[in-house]
CSV table of C-alpha atoms and ligand atoms in Angstrom, one decimal:
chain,number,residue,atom,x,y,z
A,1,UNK,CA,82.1,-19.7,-8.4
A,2,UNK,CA,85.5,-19.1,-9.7
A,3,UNK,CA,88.2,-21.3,-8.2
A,4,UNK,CA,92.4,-21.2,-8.6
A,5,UNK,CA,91.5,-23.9,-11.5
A,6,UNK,CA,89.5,-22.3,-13.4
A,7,UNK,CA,92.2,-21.1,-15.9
A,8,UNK,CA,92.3,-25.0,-17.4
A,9,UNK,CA,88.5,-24.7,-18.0
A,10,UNK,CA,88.0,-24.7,-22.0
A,11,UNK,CA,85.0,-21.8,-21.6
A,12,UNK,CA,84.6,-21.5,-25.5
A,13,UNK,CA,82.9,-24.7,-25.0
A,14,UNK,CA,80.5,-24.0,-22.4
A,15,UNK,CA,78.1,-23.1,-24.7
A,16,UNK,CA,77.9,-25.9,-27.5
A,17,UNK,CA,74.9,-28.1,-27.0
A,18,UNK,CA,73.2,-26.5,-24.0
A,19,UNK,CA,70.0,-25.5,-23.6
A,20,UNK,CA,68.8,-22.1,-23.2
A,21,UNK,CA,65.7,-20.5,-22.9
A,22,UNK,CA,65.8,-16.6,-23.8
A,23,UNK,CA,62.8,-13.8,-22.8
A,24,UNK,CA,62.7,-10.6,-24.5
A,25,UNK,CA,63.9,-12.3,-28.3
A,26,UNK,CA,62.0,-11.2,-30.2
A,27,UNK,CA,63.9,-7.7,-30.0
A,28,UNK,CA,66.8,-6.2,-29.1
A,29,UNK,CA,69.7,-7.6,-26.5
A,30,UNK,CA,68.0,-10.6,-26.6
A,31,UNK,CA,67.2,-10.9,-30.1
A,32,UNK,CA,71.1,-10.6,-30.7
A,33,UNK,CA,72.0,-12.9,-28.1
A,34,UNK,CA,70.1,-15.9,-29.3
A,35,UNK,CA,72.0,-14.8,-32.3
A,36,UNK,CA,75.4,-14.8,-31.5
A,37,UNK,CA,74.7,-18.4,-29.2
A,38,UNK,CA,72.9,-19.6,-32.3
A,39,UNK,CA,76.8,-19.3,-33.6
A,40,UNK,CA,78.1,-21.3,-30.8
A,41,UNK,CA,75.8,-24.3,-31.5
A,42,UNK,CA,73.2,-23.5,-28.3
A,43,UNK,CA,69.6,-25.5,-27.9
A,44,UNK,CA,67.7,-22.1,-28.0
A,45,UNK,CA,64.3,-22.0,-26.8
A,46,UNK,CA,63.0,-18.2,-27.8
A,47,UNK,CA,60.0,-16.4,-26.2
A,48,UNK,CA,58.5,-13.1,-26.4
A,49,UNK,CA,54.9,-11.6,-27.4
A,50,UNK,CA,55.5,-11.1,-31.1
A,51,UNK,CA,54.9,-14.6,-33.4
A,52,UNK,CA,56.5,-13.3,-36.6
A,53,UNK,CA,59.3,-11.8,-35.4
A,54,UNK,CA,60.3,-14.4,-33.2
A,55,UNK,CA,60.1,-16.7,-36.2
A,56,UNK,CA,62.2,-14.3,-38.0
A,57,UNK,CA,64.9,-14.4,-35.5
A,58,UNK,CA,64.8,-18.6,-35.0
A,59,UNK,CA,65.4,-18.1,-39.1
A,60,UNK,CA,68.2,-16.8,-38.7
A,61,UNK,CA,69.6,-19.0,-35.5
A,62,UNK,CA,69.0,-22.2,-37.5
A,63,UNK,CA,70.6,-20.6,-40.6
A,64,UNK,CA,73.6,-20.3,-38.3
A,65,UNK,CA,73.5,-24.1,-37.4
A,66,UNK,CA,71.2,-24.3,-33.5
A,67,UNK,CA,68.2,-25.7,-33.1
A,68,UNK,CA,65.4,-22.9,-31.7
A,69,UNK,CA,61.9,-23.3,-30.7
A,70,UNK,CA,60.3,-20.4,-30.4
A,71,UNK,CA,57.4,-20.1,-28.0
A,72,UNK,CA,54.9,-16.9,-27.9
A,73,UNK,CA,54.1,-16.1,-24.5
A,74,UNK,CA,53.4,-12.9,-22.3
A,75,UNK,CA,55.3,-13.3,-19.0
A,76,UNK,CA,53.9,-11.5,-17.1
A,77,UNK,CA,51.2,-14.4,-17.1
A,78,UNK,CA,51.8,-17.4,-15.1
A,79,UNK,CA,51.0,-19.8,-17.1
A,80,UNK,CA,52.4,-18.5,-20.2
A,81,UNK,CA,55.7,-18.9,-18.4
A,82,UNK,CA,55.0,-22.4,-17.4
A,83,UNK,CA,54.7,-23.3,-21.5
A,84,UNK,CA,57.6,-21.7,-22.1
A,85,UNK,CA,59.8,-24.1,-19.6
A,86,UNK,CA,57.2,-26.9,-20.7
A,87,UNK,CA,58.5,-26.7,-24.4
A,88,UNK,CA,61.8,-26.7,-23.7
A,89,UNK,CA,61.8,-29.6,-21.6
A,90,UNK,CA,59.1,-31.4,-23.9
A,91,UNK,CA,61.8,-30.6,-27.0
A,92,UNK,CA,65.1,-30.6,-25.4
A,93,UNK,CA,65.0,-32.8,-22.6
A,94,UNK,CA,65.9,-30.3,-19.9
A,95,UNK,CA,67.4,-26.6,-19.1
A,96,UNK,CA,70.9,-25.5,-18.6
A,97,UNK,CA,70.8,-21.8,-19.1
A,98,UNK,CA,67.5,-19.8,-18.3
A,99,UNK,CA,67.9,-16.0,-19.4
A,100,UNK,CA,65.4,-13.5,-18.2
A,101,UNK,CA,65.6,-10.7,-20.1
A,102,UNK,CA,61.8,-9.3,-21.6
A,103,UNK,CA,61.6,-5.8,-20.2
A,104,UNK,CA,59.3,-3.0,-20.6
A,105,UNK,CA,60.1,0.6,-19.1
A,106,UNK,CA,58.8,4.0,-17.8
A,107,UNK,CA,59.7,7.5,-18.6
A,108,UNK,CA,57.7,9.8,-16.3
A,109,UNK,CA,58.4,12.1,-13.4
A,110,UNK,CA,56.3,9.7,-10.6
A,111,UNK,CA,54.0,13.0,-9.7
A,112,UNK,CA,52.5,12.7,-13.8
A,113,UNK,CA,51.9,9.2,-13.4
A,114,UNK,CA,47.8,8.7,-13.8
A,115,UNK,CA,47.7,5.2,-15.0
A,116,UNK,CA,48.4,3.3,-11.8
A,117,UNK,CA,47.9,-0.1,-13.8
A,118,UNK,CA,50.4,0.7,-16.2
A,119,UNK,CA,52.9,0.4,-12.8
A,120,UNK,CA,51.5,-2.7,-12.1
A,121,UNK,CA,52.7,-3.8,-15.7
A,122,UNK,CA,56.2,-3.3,-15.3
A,123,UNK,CA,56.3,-4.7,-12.3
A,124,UNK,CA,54.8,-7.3,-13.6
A,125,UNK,CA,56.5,-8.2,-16.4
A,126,UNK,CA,60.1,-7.4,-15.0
A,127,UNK,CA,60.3,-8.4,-11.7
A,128,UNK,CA,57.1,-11.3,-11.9
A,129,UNK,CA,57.7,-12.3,-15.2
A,130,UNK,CA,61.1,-13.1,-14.5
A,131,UNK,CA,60.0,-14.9,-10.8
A,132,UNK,CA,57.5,-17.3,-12.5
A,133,UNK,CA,60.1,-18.3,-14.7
A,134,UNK,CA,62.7,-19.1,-12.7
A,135,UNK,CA,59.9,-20.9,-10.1
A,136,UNK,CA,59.2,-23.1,-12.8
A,137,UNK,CA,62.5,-24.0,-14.4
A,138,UNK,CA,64.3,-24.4,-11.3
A,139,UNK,CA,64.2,-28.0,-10.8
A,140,UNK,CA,65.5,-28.6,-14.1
A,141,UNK,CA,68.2,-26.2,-13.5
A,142,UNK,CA,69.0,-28.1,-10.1
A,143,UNK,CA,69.2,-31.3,-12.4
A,144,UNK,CA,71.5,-29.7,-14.7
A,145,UNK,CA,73.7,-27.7,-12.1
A,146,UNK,CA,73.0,-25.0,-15.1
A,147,UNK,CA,72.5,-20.9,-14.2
A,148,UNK,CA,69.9,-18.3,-14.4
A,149,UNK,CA,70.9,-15.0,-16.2
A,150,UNK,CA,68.7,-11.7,-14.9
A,151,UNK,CA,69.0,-8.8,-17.4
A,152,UNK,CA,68.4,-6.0,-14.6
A,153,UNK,CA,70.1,-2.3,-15.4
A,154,UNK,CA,71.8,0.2,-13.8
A,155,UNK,CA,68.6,1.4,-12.8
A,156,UNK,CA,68.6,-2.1,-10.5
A,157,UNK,CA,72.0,-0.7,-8.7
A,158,UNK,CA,71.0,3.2,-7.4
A,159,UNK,CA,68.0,5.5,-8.5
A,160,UNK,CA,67.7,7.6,-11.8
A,161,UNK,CA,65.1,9.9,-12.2
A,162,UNK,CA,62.0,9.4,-14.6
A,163,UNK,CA,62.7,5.9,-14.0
A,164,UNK,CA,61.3,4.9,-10.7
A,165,UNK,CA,58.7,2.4,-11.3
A,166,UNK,CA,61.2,0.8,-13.4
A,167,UNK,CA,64.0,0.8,-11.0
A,168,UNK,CA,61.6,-0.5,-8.4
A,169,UNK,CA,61.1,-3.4,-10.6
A,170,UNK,CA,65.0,-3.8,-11.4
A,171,UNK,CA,65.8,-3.3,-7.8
A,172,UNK,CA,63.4,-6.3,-7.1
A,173,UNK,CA,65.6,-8.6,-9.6
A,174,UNK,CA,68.3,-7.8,-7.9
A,175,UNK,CA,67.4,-8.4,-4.6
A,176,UNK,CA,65.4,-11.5,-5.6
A,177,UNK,CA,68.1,-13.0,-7.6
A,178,UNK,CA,71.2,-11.8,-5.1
A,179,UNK,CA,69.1,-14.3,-2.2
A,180,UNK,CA,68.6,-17.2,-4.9
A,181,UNK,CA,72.1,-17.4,-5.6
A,182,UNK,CA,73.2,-18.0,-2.1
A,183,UNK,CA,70.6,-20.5,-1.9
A,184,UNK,CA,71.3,-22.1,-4.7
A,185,UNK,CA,75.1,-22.6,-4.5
A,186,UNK,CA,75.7,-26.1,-2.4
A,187,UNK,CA,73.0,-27.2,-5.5
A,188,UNK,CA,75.6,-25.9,-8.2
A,189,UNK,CA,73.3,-23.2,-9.9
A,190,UNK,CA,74.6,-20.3,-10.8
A,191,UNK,CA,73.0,-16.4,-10.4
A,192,UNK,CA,74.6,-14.1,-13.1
A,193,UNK,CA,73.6,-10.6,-12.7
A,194,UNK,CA,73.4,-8.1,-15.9
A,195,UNK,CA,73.5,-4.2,-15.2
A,196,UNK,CA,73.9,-2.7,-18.7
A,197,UNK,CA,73.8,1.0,-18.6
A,198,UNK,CA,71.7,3.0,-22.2
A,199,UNK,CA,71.9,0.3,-25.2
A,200,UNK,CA,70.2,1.5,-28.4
A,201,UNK,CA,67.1,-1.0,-28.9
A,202,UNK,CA,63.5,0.1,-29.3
A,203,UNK,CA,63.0,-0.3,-25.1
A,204,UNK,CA,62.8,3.8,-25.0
A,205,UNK,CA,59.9,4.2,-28.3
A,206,UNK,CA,58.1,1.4,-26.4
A,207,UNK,CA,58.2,3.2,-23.1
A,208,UNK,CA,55.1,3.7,-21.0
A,209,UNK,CA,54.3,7.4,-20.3
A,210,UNK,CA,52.5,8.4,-16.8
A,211,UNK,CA,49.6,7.3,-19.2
A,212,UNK,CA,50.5,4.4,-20.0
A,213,UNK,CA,50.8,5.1,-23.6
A,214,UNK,CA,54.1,4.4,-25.5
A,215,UNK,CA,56.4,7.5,-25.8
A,216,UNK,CA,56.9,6.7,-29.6
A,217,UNK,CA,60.3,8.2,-30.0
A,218,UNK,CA,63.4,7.8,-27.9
A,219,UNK,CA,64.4,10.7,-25.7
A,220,UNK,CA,67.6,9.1,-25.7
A,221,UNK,CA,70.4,10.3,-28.4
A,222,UNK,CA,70.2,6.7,-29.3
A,223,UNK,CA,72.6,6.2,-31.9
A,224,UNK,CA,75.5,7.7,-29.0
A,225,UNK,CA,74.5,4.7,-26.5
A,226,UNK,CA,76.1,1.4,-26.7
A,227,UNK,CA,75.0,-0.9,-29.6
A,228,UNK,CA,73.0,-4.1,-29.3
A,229,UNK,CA,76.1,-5.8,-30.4
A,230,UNK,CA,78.6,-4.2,-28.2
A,231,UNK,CA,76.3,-5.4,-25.2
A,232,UNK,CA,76.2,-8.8,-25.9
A,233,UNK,CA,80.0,-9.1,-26.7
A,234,UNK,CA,80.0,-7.8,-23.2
A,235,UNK,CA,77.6,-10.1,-21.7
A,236,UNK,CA,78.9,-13.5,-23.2
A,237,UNK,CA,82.1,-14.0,-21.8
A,238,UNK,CA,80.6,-13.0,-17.9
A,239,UNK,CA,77.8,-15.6,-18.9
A,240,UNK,CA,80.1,-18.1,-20.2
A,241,UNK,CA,82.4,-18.2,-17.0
A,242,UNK,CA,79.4,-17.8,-14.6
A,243,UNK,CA,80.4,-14.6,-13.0
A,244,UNK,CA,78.3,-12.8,-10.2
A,245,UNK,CA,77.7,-9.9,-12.0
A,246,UNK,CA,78.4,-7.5,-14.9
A,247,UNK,CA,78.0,-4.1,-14.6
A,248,UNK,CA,78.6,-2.2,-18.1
A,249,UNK,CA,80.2,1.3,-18.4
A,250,UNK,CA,83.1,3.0,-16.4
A,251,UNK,CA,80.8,5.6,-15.7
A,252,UNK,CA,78.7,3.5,-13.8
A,253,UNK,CA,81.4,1.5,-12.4
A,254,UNK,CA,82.6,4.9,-11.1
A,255,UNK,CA,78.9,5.9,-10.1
A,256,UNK,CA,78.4,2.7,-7.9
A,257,UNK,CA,81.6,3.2,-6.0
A,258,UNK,CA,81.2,7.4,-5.1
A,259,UNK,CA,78.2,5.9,-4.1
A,260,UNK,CA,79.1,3.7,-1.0
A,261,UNK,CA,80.4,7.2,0.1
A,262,UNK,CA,79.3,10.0,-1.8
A,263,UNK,CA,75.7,9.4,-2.9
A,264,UNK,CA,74.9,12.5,-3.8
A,265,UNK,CA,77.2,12.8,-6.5
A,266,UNK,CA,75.9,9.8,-7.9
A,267,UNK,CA,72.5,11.1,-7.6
A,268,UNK,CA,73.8,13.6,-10.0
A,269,UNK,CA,75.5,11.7,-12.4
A,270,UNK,CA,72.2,10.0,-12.8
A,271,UNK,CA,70.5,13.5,-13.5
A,272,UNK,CA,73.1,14.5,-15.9
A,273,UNK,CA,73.0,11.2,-18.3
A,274,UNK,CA,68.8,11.4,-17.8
A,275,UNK,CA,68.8,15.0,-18.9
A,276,UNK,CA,71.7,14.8,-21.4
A,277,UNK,CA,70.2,11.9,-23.1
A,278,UNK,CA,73.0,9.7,-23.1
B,301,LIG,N1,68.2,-0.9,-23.9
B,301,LIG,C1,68.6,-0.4,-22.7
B,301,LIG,O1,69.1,0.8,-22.7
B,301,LIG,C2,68.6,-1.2,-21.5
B,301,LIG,C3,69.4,-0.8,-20.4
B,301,LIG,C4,69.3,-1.6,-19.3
B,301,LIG,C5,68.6,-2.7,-19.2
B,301,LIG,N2,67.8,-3.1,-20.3
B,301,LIG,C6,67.0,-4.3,-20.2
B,301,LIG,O2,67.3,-5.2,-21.2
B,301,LIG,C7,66.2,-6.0,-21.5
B,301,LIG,C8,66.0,-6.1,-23.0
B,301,LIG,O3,65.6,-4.8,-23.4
B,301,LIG,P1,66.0,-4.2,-24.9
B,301,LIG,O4,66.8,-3.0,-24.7
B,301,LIG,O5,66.5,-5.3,-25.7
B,301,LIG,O6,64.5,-3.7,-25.3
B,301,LIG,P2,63.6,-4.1,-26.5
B,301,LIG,O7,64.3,-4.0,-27.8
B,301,LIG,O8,62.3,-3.3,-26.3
B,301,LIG,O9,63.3,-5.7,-26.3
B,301,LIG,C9,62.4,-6.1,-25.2
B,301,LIG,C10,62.0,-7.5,-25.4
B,301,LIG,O10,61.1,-7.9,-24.3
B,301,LIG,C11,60.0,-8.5,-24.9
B,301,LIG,N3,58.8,-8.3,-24.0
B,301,LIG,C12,58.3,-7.1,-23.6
B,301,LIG,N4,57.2,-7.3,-22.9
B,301,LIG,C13,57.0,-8.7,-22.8
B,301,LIG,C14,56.1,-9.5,-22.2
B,301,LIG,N5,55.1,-9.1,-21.5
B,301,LIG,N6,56.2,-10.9,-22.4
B,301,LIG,C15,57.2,-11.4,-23.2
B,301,LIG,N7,58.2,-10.6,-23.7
B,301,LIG,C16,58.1,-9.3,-23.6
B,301,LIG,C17,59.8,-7.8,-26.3
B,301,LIG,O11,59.1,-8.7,-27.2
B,301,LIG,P3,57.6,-8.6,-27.6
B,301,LIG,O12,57.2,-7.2,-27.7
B,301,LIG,O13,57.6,-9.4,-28.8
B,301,LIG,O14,56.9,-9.3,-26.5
B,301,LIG,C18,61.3,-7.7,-26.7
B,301,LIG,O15,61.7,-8.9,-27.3
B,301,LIG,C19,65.1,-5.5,-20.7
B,301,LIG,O16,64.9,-6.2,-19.5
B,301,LIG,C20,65.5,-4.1,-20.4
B,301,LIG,O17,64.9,-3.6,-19.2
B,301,LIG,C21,67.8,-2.4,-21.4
């Protein structure tokens, strides 16, 4: 919570020291956020599916001066998620900063849908993945007083079209996440909420058709979206101060507040960056 003192807070030194566990690095937003931490001299414990890459990524954190475990681990399995807290309490001693960003998408109109399992997957590894997680790091982040991040979209904030399994699952962050941080603020952890809107990152080739099989290629103009790195310079500062929420582009600040009175023009807005591809 932000308080008239805060302006004598040093925030460039949040960071240095803490431990932080990061889903989803092996890519990406989170690939580039364990990065740029890795700068400011973070414990970073890194997880995702993919062994090598993940490895490539530590290289380059410990080349920058951190210290980064990196754990392979599906999360949309329970127990995977358990090792993933287990190792960063068995190597670090504890967990200040718990970021729960793996995501997988959708891009289907709901009535082409046929694989009704590969639904259950997003959900799964979005809004579960991300549950388990914090269910098994959150005594450690009550010891610490540290803060869970939740990498949602804007697709968590109002509806877009060929996207509603995935806003379902985004939705469920939010509204899982909004409750834990009023529970959670007499015990001094903090809930920060990330709504980017389109970032350039592979999330779109790996993005289930109503089959479930990846689309292959982006059907987004990819390289006219915000950039990994522009995302994360974002991100940082509202992570650092521990700050409700971010939400990303003046078009969807604008969207999100027609909405409260106007919905439909949001609705359209939505339909219009779907079917413009940016
Ligand atoms: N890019 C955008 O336009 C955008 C917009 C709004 C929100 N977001 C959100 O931002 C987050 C990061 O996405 P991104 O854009 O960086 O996409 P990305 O490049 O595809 O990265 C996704 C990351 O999640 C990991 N992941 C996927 N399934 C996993 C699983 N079952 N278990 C563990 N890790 C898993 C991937 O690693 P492995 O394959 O190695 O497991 C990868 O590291 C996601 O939650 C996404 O929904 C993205």
């Amino acid at each position: 919570m932000r308080c008239d003192t805060d302006f004598l807070i040093d925030y460039t030194k949040m960071f240095t020291n803490k431990t932080i566990i990061i889903t989803g690095a092996s890519s990406g937003i989170g690939k580039m956020l364990a990065i740029r931490l890795a700068e400011k001299r973070m414990k970073l414990v890194i997880a995702a599916r993919d062994k090598q890459r993940l490895e490539d990524v530590a290289k380059v954190c410990r080349s920058k001066g951190s210290e980064a475990v990196v754990v392979v681990a599906d999360v949309a399995n329970k127990k995977a998620c358990k090792k993933i807290v287990d190792e960063a309490v068995n190597t670090f001693g504890g967990i200040d900063i718990l970021v729960n960003n793996a995501g997988i998408t959708m891009w289907a109109d709901f009535e082409t849908v046929s694989n009704l399992e590969a639904l259950e997957q997003i959900m799964q590894v979005n809004f579960f993945g991300s549950m388990y997680l914090t269910h098994f790091a959150l005594p450690y982040l009550i010891q610490s007083k540290g803060q869970i991040v939740g990498v949602s979209s804007l697709t968590g904030k109002t509806g877009i079209p060929t996207r509603s399994i995935y806003a379902a699952s985004k939705h469920a962050m939010a509204g899982f996440f909004d409750s834990l941080r009023i529970e959670l603020k007499e015990k001094g952890v903090a809930v920060t909420m990330i709504y980017p809107g389109f970032v350039s990152s592979e999330v779109r080739e790996r993005a289930l058709n109503g089959e479930g099989i990846p689309l292959g290629k982006s059907p987004v103009m990819e390289k006219e979206v915000m950039t990994v790195e522009e995302c994360v310079r974002l991100m940082l500062p509202v992570i650092e101060k521990r700050k409700r929420e971010l939400v990303m582009t003046t078009r969807a600040k604008v969207g999100l507040w027609l909405k409260m009175f106007a919905p439909e023009i949001t609705d359209n807005i939505a339909l219009k960056a779907i079917k413009k591809g940016k």
